[in-house]
């Protein structure tokens, strides 16, 4: 089931997302977050985490760094620096967020 869900998100990233303007307020993007959550936490918890992230991504939030935490939660990662490699954090600050 996890592989099917990851495949659905991959199809979105490959064929639908390029047709839309960049709109994700977070890094990694919501679609990448969903894939990482599915991979790390399984089909059910990963889907719940991914949907919660999509709901958090709206014009009323500042956005920023929000990697998938090592534990299940539907809230924003309180300590993003613990879950991201230094290179990825530096890359985010240089280039900004894109989906």
Short mmCIF file of C-alpha atoms in Angstrom, two decimals:
data_model
loop_
_atom_site.label_atom_id
_atom_site.label_comp_id
_atom_site.label_asym_id
_atom_site.label_seq_id
_atom_site.Cartn_x
_atom_site.Cartn_y
_atom_site.Cartn_z
CA UNK A 1 0.00 0.00 0.00
CA UNK A 2 2.83 2.38 0.88
CA UNK A 3 4.43 1.91 -2.55
CA UNK A 4 1.13 2.68 -4.30
CA UNK A 5 0.68 5.89 -2.31
CA UNK A 6 4.27 6.96 -3.01
CA UNK A 7 3.60 6.25 -6.70
CA UNK A 8 0.51 8.47 -6.67
CA UNK A 9 2.51 11.35 -5.15
CA UNK A 10 5.32 10.75 -7.66
CA UNK A 11 2.81 11.03 -10.54
CA UNK A 12 1.60 14.31 -9.04
CA UNK A 13 5.19 15.62 -8.76
CA UNK A 14 6.09 14.56 -12.29
CA UNK A 15 2.98 15.50 -14.27
CA UNK A 16 0.65 17.81 -12.31
CA UNK A 17 2.91 19.98 -10.14
CA UNK A 18 4.89 21.40 -13.10
CA UNK A 19 1.63 22.80 -14.50
CA UNK A 20 0.88 24.75 -11.32
CA UNK A 21 2.63 27.82 -9.89
CA UNK A 22 4.96 27.14 -6.92
CA UNK A 23 2.88 27.52 -3.78
CA UNK A 24 4.32 25.38 -0.99
CA UNK A 25 5.37 27.44 2.02
CA UNK A 26 7.53 24.73 3.56
CA UNK A 27 10.76 22.89 2.91
CA UNK A 28 10.68 20.09 2.00
CA UNK A 29 7.65 20.66 -0.20
CA UNK A 30 4.36 19.07 0.81
CA UNK A 31 4.61 16.35 -1.82
CA UNK A 32 8.16 15.45 -0.78
CA UNK A 33 7.06 15.54 2.87
CA UNK A 34 4.26 13.09 2.04
CA UNK A 35 6.69 10.65 0.39
CA UNK A 36 9.12 10.91 3.31
CA UNK A 37 6.31 10.45 5.87
CA UNK A 38 5.01 7.40 4.01
CA UNK A 39 8.50 5.93 3.84
CA UNK A 40 9.33 6.64 7.49
CA UNK A 41 5.96 5.97 9.18
CA UNK A 42 4.02 3.64 6.86
CA UNK A 43 0.86 4.01 4.81
CA UNK A 44 -1.65 5.03 7.48
CA UNK A 45 0.41 7.28 9.75
CA UNK A 46 2.33 8.70 6.76
CA UNK A 47 -0.89 9.61 4.98
CA UNK A 48 -2.29 11.27 8.11
CA UNK A 49 0.95 13.24 8.57
CA UNK A 50 1.00 14.25 4.90
CA UNK A 51 -2.60 15.43 4.90
CA UNK A 52 -2.02 17.37 8.12
CA UNK A 53 1.00 19.05 6.47
CA UNK A 54 -1.06 19.98 3.38
CA UNK A 55 -3.69 21.53 5.66
CA UNK A 56 -0.98 23.52 7.48
CA UNK A 57 0.34 24.88 4.16
CA UNK A 58 -1.84 27.92 3.62
CA UNK A 59 -1.48 31.69 3.16
CA UNK A 60 -1.90 32.31 6.90
CA UNK A 61 1.36 30.58 7.94
CA UNK A 62 4.93 31.75 7.56
CA UNK A 63 6.17 28.35 6.43
CA UNK A 64 9.86 27.51 6.51
CA UNK A 65 11.80 24.42 7.45
CA UNK A 66 9.55 21.51 8.47
CA UNK A 67 11.08 18.04 7.91
CA UNK A 68 9.31 14.80 8.77
CA UNK A 69 9.97 14.08 12.46
CA UNK A 70 11.14 10.69 13.72
CA UNK A 71 7.93 10.34 15.76
CA UNK A 72 4.30 10.42 14.62
CA UNK A 73 2.61 13.80 14.98
CA UNK A 74 0.19 15.96 13.02
CA UNK A 75 1.83 19.16 14.25
CA UNK A 76 4.77 21.04 12.80
CA UNK A 77 8.18 19.66 13.68
CA UNK A 78 9.24 21.57 16.83
CA UNK A 79 12.97 20.93 16.24
CA UNK A 80 13.59 20.83 12.48
CA UNK A 81 17.36 21.09 12.86
CA UNK A 82 17.45 17.62 14.42
CA UNK A 83 15.95 16.01 11.33
CA UNK A 84 17.74 17.74 8.49
CA UNK A 85 21.25 17.40 7.14
CA UNK A 86 23.25 20.62 7.23
CA UNK A 87 23.53 20.62 3.44
CA UNK A 88 19.77 20.53 2.99
CA UNK A 89 19.27 23.39 5.46
CA UNK A 90 21.88 25.48 3.65
CA UNK A 91 20.31 24.63 0.30
CA UNK A 92 16.92 25.81 1.58
CA UNK A 93 18.31 29.15 2.73
CA UNK A 94 20.10 29.72 -0.60
CA UNK A 95 17.30 28.74 -2.95
CA UNK A 96 14.00 28.94 -1.07
CA UNK A 97 11.07 26.53 -1.29
CA UNK A 98 9.69 25.16 -4.55
CA UNK A 99 7.09 22.48 -5.31
#
